[in-house]
Amino acid sequence: MKYCSTCGESNPDNARFCTKCGYEMASEPAAAPIPTPVKPAPPSGPMPPTYLWQSIVVTIICCLPLGIPAIVYAAQVEKYFMNGDINAAHRSSRYAKNFTVASLITGLVVYIPYLIYLIFIVAAAGGSSMIPLFE
Amino acid sequence: MGVLAGLLFAFNPVERPFPPCIFYKLTGFQCPGCGTQRALHCLLHGEWKDAFLYNPILIPALALIALLLYLDSFGGKRQFPKLHRILSGSKFIWGVFAVIILYWIARNVYHFL
């Protein structure tokens, strides 16, 4: 049971308008207070690692474009961390690491057999320099 | 690492068949890392200029890698916390990203370096 603030008539709890005077019930619970945008304080713990140097190594030295997404994820870490979204920061950090590792493994899988093959050719050619040039 | 450095010191990738860039082989486009082996060979012989011509972003990249490695793993984080914060920041890393992508595009469009 609630009471109309205009005429004082008692009304059912779920009534929106007063049954007697027709005014809108002012006794409705006030609208939820406007949420003040609180800028979350950056967490006090250490920021998750960005793995930046590792991703530069795989991009420039490993020669595979898989290093590029690693750099993109590395760039997200600080932004999420400063917004207080520690989980997202850890997720980006983890993705950056995974792409770096994936890039490194792909590079090794591709290049080690290739290197062995080349050493074999060089050995077969008796180490002479008359070996077809590769770019 | 040492073995690779030794190989790169002993043999000139231009003359010896070091593995070529797979990306270049597959697509015909140079990647941001193309020329790194030749440039490293030049660097190991102290030929800075030639290294720069094979891959101009390798030398700054190596310097940055060394700096980040020091900050991350050799106590630089505590010595220079502010520098570490800047270099781990989103703005800086997006900058690195932009430089690599622009260099990647430019070297294929203008066929320089």
Short mmCIF file of N, CA, C and O in Angstrom, two decimals, chain B residues 12-100:
data_model
loop_
_atom_site.label_atom_id
_atom_site.label_comp_id
_atom_site.label_asym_id
_atom_site.label_seq_id
_atom_site.Cartn_x
_atom_site.Cartn_y
_atom_site.Cartn_z
N ASN B 12 78.60 -15.06 -46.15
CA ASN B 12 77.82 -13.94 -46.65
C ASN B 12 76.53 -14.48 -47.27
O ASN B 12 76.58 -15.26 -48.21
N PRO B 13 75.38 -14.09 -46.72
CA PRO B 13 74.11 -14.61 -47.25
C PRO B 13 73.91 -14.30 -48.72
O PRO B 13 73.12 -14.97 -49.39
N VAL B 14 74.60 -13.29 -49.23
CA VAL B 14 74.42 -12.97 -50.64
C VAL B 14 75.07 -14.06 -51.50
O VAL B 14 74.60 -14.39 -52.58
N GLU B 15 76.16 -14.64 -50.99
CA GLU B 15 76.86 -15.66 -51.77
C GLU B 15 76.41 -17.06 -51.38
O GLU B 15 76.36 -17.96 -52.21
N ARG B 16 76.12 -17.24 -50.11
CA ARG B 16 75.78 -18.57 -49.61
C ARG B 16 74.27 -18.71 -49.49
O ARG B 16 73.58 -17.75 -49.15
N PRO B 17 73.78 -19.91 -49.71
CA PRO B 17 72.33 -20.09 -49.69
C PRO B 17 71.76 -20.15 -48.27
O PRO B 17 71.41 -21.21 -47.78
N PHE B 18 71.68 -19.03 -47.61
CA PHE B 18 70.93 -19.00 -46.36
C PHE B 18 69.45 -19.08 -46.70
O PHE B 18 69.05 -18.72 -47.81
N PRO B 19 68.65 -19.56 -45.78
CA PRO B 19 67.22 -19.67 -46.12
C PRO B 19 66.63 -18.31 -46.46
O PRO B 19 66.86 -17.34 -45.75
N PRO B 20 65.93 -18.23 -47.57
CA PRO B 20 65.31 -16.97 -47.93
C PRO B 20 64.05 -16.76 -47.10
O PRO B 20 63.59 -17.68 -46.43
N CYS B 21 63.54 -15.56 -47.17
CA CYS B 21 62.32 -15.27 -46.42
C CYS B 21 61.16 -16.06 -47.05
O CYS B 21 60.91 -15.97 -48.25
N ILE B 22 60.47 -16.83 -46.22
CA ILE B 22 59.36 -17.64 -46.72
C ILE B 22 58.24 -16.75 -47.26
O ILE B 22 57.62 -17.03 -48.28
N PHE B 23 58.01 -15.65 -46.57
CA PHE B 23 56.95 -14.73 -46.99
C PHE B 23 57.25 -14.20 -48.40
O PHE B 23 56.37 -14.15 -49.25
N TYR B 24 58.52 -13.85 -48.62
CA TYR B 24 58.91 -13.33 -49.94
C TYR B 24 58.78 -14.40 -51.00
O TYR B 24 58.30 -14.16 -52.10
N LYS B 25 59.21 -15.63 -50.66
CA LYS B 25 59.12 -16.75 -51.59
C LYS B 25 57.66 -17.02 -52.00
O LYS B 25 57.37 -17.29 -53.15
N LEU B 26 56.77 -16.94 -51.02
CA LEU B 26 55.38 -17.29 -51.27
C LEU B 26 54.62 -16.18 -51.98
O LEU B 26 53.80 -16.44 -52.86
N THR B 27 54.87 -14.94 -51.59
CA THR B 27 54.03 -13.84 -52.08
C THR B 27 54.73 -12.94 -53.09
O THR B 27 54.06 -12.23 -53.83
N GLY B 28 56.04 -12.96 -53.10
CA GLY B 28 56.75 -12.03 -53.96
C GLY B 28 56.86 -10.63 -53.36
O GLY B 28 57.45 -9.75 -53.97
N PHE B 29 56.28 -10.46 -52.17
CA PHE B 29 56.41 -9.18 -51.48
C PHE B 29 57.46 -9.29 -50.39
O PHE B 29 57.60 -10.34 -49.76
N GLN B 30 58.17 -8.19 -50.20
CA GLN B 30 59.13 -8.18 -49.10
C GLN B 30 58.40 -7.97 -47.78
O GLN B 30 57.43 -7.23 -47.72
N CYS B 31 58.86 -8.65 -46.73
CA CYS B 31 58.27 -8.45 -45.41
C CYS B 31 59.15 -7.46 -44.66
O CYS B 31 60.23 -7.10 -45.12
N PRO B 32 58.70 -6.99 -43.49
CA PRO B 32 59.52 -6.00 -42.76
C PRO B 32 60.88 -6.55 -42.34
O PRO B 32 61.78 -5.80 -41.99
N GLY B 33 61.01 -7.89 -42.37
CA GLY B 33 62.27 -8.48 -41.91
C GLY B 33 63.19 -8.89 -43.05
O GLY B 33 64.29 -9.38 -42.80
N CYS B 34 62.75 -8.69 -44.30
CA CYS B 34 63.59 -9.09 -45.41
C CYS B 34 64.89 -8.29 -45.40
O CYS B 34 64.87 -7.09 -45.18
N GLY B 35 65.98 -8.99 -45.63
CA GLY B 35 67.27 -8.30 -45.62
C GLY B 35 67.95 -8.37 -44.26
O GLY B 35 69.10 -7.93 -44.12
N THR B 36 67.26 -8.94 -43.28
CA THR B 36 67.84 -8.99 -41.93
C THR B 36 69.11 -9.83 -41.90
O THR B 36 70.10 -9.45 -41.28
N GLN B 37 69.10 -10.98 -42.59
CA GLN B 37 70.29 -11.84 -42.56
C GLN B 37 71.49 -11.13 -43.19
O GLN B 37 72.59 -11.14 -42.64
N ARG B 38 71.23 -10.53 -44.38
CA ARG B 38 72.33 -9.83 -45.05
C ARG B 38 72.80 -8.65 -44.19
O ARG B 38 74.00 -8.42 -44.05
N ALA B 39 71.82 -7.95 -43.59
CA ALA B 39 72.18 -6.80 -42.77
C ALA B 39 72.96 -7.23 -41.53
O ALA B 39 73.93 -6.58 -41.13
N LEU B 40 72.57 -8.37 -40.93
CA LEU B 40 73.29 -8.86 -39.75
C LEU B 40 74.71 -9.26 -40.12
O LEU B 40 75.65 -9.00 -39.36
N HIS B 41 74.85 -9.89 -41.29
CA HIS B 41 76.19 -10.26 -41.75
C HIS B 41 77.06 -9.00 -41.86
O HIS B 41 78.19 -8.97 -41.40
N CYS B 42 76.49 -7.95 -42.44
CA CYS B 42 77.24 -6.70 -42.58
C CYS B 42 77.56 -6.11 -41.20
O CYS B 42 78.68 -5.66 -40.96
N LEU B 43 76.58 -6.14 -40.32
CA LEU B 43 76.79 -5.58 -38.98
C LEU B 43 77.92 -6.31 -38.27
O LEU B 43 78.76 -5.69 -37.62
N LEU B 44 77.92 -7.65 -38.38
CA LEU B 44 78.95 -8.44 -37.70
C LEU B 44 80.34 -8.13 -38.27
O LEU B 44 81.34 -8.42 -37.64
N HIS B 45 80.38 -7.56 -39.49
CA HIS B 45 81.66 -7.16 -40.05
C HIS B 45 81.87 -5.65 -39.91
O HIS B 45 82.77 -5.10 -40.54
N GLY B 46 81.00 -5.03 -39.15
CA GLY B 46 81.17 -3.61 -38.89
C GLY B 46 80.79 -2.69 -40.04
O GLY B 46 81.14 -1.52 -40.03
N GLU B 47 80.07 -3.25 -41.02
CA GLU B 47 79.69 -2.41 -42.16
C GLU B 47 78.29 -1.83 -41.93
O GLU B 47 77.29 -2.37 -42.40
N TRP B 48 78.26 -0.75 -41.18
CA TRP B 48 76.98 -0.16 -40.78
C TRP B 48 76.16 0.30 -41.97
O TRP B 48 74.96 0.12 -42.02
N LYS B 49 76.87 0.92 -42.92
CA LYS B 49 76.15 1.53 -44.03
C LYS B 49 75.42 0.47 -44.86
O LYS B 49 74.26 0.62 -45.21
N ASP B 50 76.15 -0.63 -45.15
CA ASP B 50 75.55 -1.69 -45.95
C ASP B 50 74.39 -2.33 -45.19
O ASP B 50 73.36 -2.67 -45.77
N ALA B 51 74.58 -2.50 -43.88
CA ALA B 51 73.50 -3.07 -43.06
C ALA B 51 72.25 -2.21 -43.18
O ALA B 51 71.14 -2.71 -43.33
N PHE B 52 72.47 -0.90 -43.13
CA PHE B 52 71.34 0.02 -43.24
C PHE B 52 70.64 -0.12 -44.58
O PHE B 52 69.42 -0.08 -44.68
N LEU B 53 71.43 -0.33 -45.64
CA LEU B 53 70.84 -0.42 -46.97
C LEU B 53 70.04 -1.71 -47.16
O LEU B 53 69.06 -1.73 -47.88
N TYR B 54 70.47 -2.79 -46.49
CA TYR B 54 69.72 -4.04 -46.63
C TYR B 54 68.42 -3.99 -45.84
O TYR B 54 67.40 -4.52 -46.27
N ASN B 55 68.46 -3.43 -44.67
CA ASN B 55 67.24 -3.31 -43.88
C ASN B 55 67.37 -2.14 -42.90
O ASN B 55 67.94 -2.29 -41.82
N PRO B 56 66.84 -0.97 -43.28
CA PRO B 56 67.08 0.25 -42.49
C PRO B 56 66.45 0.22 -41.10
O PRO B 56 66.89 0.97 -40.23
N ILE B 57 65.43 -0.63 -40.88
CA ILE B 57 64.86 -0.59 -39.52
C ILE B 57 65.52 -1.61 -38.60
O ILE B 57 65.19 -1.66 -37.42
N LEU B 58 66.45 -2.40 -39.12
CA LEU B 58 67.06 -3.42 -38.26
C LEU B 58 67.87 -2.79 -37.12
O LEU B 58 67.74 -3.21 -35.97
N ILE B 59 68.68 -1.77 -37.44
CA ILE B 59 69.55 -1.21 -36.40
C ILE B 59 68.74 -0.55 -35.28
O ILE B 59 68.93 -0.87 -34.10
N PRO B 60 67.76 0.34 -35.63
CA PRO B 60 66.92 0.86 -34.54
C PRO B 60 66.16 -0.24 -33.81
O PRO B 60 65.99 -0.16 -32.58
N ALA B 61 65.71 -1.27 -34.56
CA ALA B 61 64.97 -2.35 -33.90
C ALA B 61 65.86 -3.09 -32.91
O ALA B 61 65.44 -3.39 -31.79
N LEU B 62 67.12 -3.35 -33.30
CA LEU B 62 68.03 -4.05 -32.39
C LEU B 62 68.29 -3.21 -31.15
O LEU B 62 68.34 -3.73 -30.03
N ALA B 63 68.45 -1.89 -31.36
CA ALA B 63 68.68 -1.00 -30.21
C ALA B 63 67.48 -1.04 -29.27
O ALA B 63 67.64 -1.14 -28.04
N LEU B 64 66.28 -0.99 -29.84
CA LEU B 64 65.06 -1.01 -29.03
C LEU B 64 64.93 -2.35 -28.30
O LEU B 64 64.58 -2.40 -27.11
N ILE B 65 65.22 -3.44 -29.01
CA ILE B 65 65.14 -4.77 -28.40
C ILE B 65 66.09 -4.85 -27.21
O ILE B 65 65.73 -5.33 -26.13
N ALA B 66 67.31 -4.35 -27.41
CA ALA B 66 68.29 -4.40 -26.31
C ALA B 66 67.81 -3.58 -25.12
O ALA B 66 67.91 -4.03 -23.96
N LEU B 67 67.27 -2.40 -25.40
CA LEU B 67 66.78 -1.54 -24.32
C LEU B 67 65.63 -2.20 -23.57
O LEU B 67 65.61 -2.24 -22.33
N LEU B 68 64.67 -2.77 -24.31
CA LEU B 68 63.51 -3.41 -23.68
C LEU B 68 63.94 -4.64 -22.89
O LEU B 68 63.42 -4.91 -21.80
N LEU B 69 64.90 -5.36 -23.44
CA LEU B 69 65.41 -6.56 -22.76
C LEU B 69 66.04 -6.15 -21.42
O LEU B 69 65.82 -6.79 -20.38
N TYR B 70 66.81 -5.06 -21.46
CA TYR B 70 67.43 -4.56 -20.23
C TYR B 70 66.37 -4.14 -19.22
O TYR B 70 66.43 -4.50 -18.04
N LEU B 71 65.36 -3.41 -19.70
CA LEU B 71 64.31 -2.94 -18.79
C LEU B 71 63.54 -4.11 -18.19
O LEU B 71 63.21 -4.13 -17.00
N ASP B 72 63.23 -5.11 -19.04
CA ASP B 72 62.40 -6.23 -18.61
C ASP B 72 63.14 -7.17 -17.68
O ASP B 72 62.61 -7.60 -16.65
N SER B 73 64.34 -7.54 -18.07
CA SER B 73 64.97 -8.71 -17.45
C SER B 73 66.27 -8.41 -16.71
O SER B 73 66.80 -9.28 -16.03
N PHE B 74 66.81 -7.20 -16.84
CA PHE B 74 68.10 -6.95 -16.20
C PHE B 74 68.03 -5.76 -15.24
O PHE B 74 68.97 -4.98 -15.12
N GLY B 75 66.89 -5.63 -14.59
CA GLY B 75 66.79 -4.64 -13.52
C GLY B 75 66.50 -3.22 -13.97
O GLY B 75 66.38 -2.32 -13.14
N GLY B 76 66.38 -3.00 -15.27
CA GLY B 76 66.12 -1.65 -15.75
C GLY B 76 64.77 -1.11 -15.31
O GLY B 76 64.58 0.10 -15.19
N LYS B 77 63.83 -2.03 -15.06
CA LYS B 77 62.50 -1.66 -14.62
C LYS B 77 62.55 -0.84 -13.33
O LYS B 77 61.83 0.14 -13.18
N ARG B 78 63.42 -1.25 -12.41
CA ARG B 78 63.52 -0.55 -11.12
C ARG B 78 64.37 0.71 -11.27
O ARG B 78 64.13 1.72 -10.61
N GLN B 79 65.38 0.64 -12.15
CA GLN B 79 66.25 1.80 -12.34
C GLN B 79 65.53 2.94 -13.04
O GLN B 79 65.68 4.09 -12.67
N PHE B 80 64.77 2.59 -14.06
CA PHE B 80 64.09 3.61 -14.87
C PHE B 80 62.60 3.26 -14.99
O PHE B 80 62.15 2.93 -16.08
N PRO B 81 61.87 3.35 -13.88
CA PRO B 81 60.45 2.94 -13.93
C PRO B 81 59.64 3.76 -14.91
O PRO B 81 58.73 3.25 -15.56
N LYS B 82 59.99 5.06 -15.03
CA LYS B 82 59.20 5.91 -15.91
C LYS B 82 59.40 5.53 -17.37
O LYS B 82 58.43 5.43 -18.14
N LEU B 83 60.65 5.30 -17.74
CA LEU B 83 60.96 4.88 -19.11
C LEU B 83 60.27 3.56 -19.43
O LEU B 83 59.68 3.38 -20.50
N HIS B 84 60.30 2.65 -18.45
CA HIS B 84 59.67 1.35 -18.65
C HIS B 84 58.18 1.52 -18.88
O HIS B 84 57.58 0.84 -19.71
N ARG B 85 57.58 2.46 -18.12
CA ARG B 85 56.13 2.69 -18.26
C ARG B 85 55.81 3.23 -19.65
O ARG B 85 54.86 2.80 -20.30
N ILE B 86 56.63 4.18 -20.11
CA ILE B 86 56.37 4.77 -21.43
C ILE B 86 56.51 3.70 -22.52
O ILE B 86 55.67 3.57 -23.40
N LEU B 87 57.57 2.91 -22.43
CA LEU B 87 57.83 1.92 -23.49
C LEU B 87 56.88 0.74 -23.43
O LEU B 87 56.80 -0.04 -24.37
N SER B 88 56.17 0.58 -22.30
CA SER B 88 55.15 -0.48 -22.23
C SER B 88 53.77 0.08 -22.54
O SER B 88 52.79 -0.64 -22.53
N GLY B 89 53.72 1.39 -22.80
CA GLY B 89 52.44 2.05 -22.98
C GLY B 89 51.82 1.79 -24.35
O GLY B 89 52.52 1.48 -25.31
N SER B 90 50.50 1.92 -24.40
CA SER B 90 49.78 1.66 -25.64
C SER B 90 50.23 2.58 -26.77
O SER B 90 50.40 2.16 -27.90
N LYS B 91 50.43 3.87 -26.43
CA LYS B 91 50.79 4.83 -27.48
C LYS B 91 52.11 4.44 -28.13
O LYS B 91 52.23 4.44 -29.35
N PHE B 92 53.10 4.12 -27.30
CA PHE B 92 54.40 3.78 -27.86
C PHE B 92 54.32 2.54 -28.73
O PHE B 92 54.88 2.49 -29.83
N ILE B 93 53.58 1.52 -28.26
CA ILE B 93 53.53 0.26 -29.00
C ILE B 93 52.77 0.44 -30.31
O ILE B 93 53.14 -0.11 -31.34
N TRP B 94 51.70 1.27 -30.29
CA TRP B 94 51.00 1.56 -31.55
C TRP B 94 51.95 2.28 -32.50
O TRP B 94 51.88 2.12 -33.72
N GLY B 95 52.84 3.11 -31.96
CA GLY B 95 53.83 3.79 -32.79
C GLY B 95 54.76 2.79 -33.47
O GLY B 95 55.02 2.88 -34.67
N VAL B 96 55.24 1.81 -32.69
CA VAL B 96 56.08 0.75 -33.25
C VAL B 96 55.34 0.03 -34.36
O VAL B 96 55.87 -0.20 -35.45
N PHE B 97 54.07 -0.30 -34.06
CA PHE B 97 53.23 -0.99 -35.03
C PHE B 97 53.13 -0.17 -36.32
O PHE B 97 53.32 -0.69 -37.43
N ALA B 98 52.88 1.14 -36.19
CA ALA B 98 52.71 2.00 -37.36
C ALA B 98 54.00 2.06 -38.18
O ALA B 98 53.96 1.97 -39.41
N VAL B 99 55.14 2.18 -37.50
CA VAL B 99 56.42 2.26 -38.23
C VAL B 99 56.63 0.99 -39.05
O VAL B 99 56.99 1.04 -40.23
N ILE B 100 56.38 -0.17 -38.42
CA ILE B 100 56.62 -1.44 -39.12
C ILE B 100 55.68 -1.58 -40.32
O ILE B 100 56.11 -1.93 -41.43
#
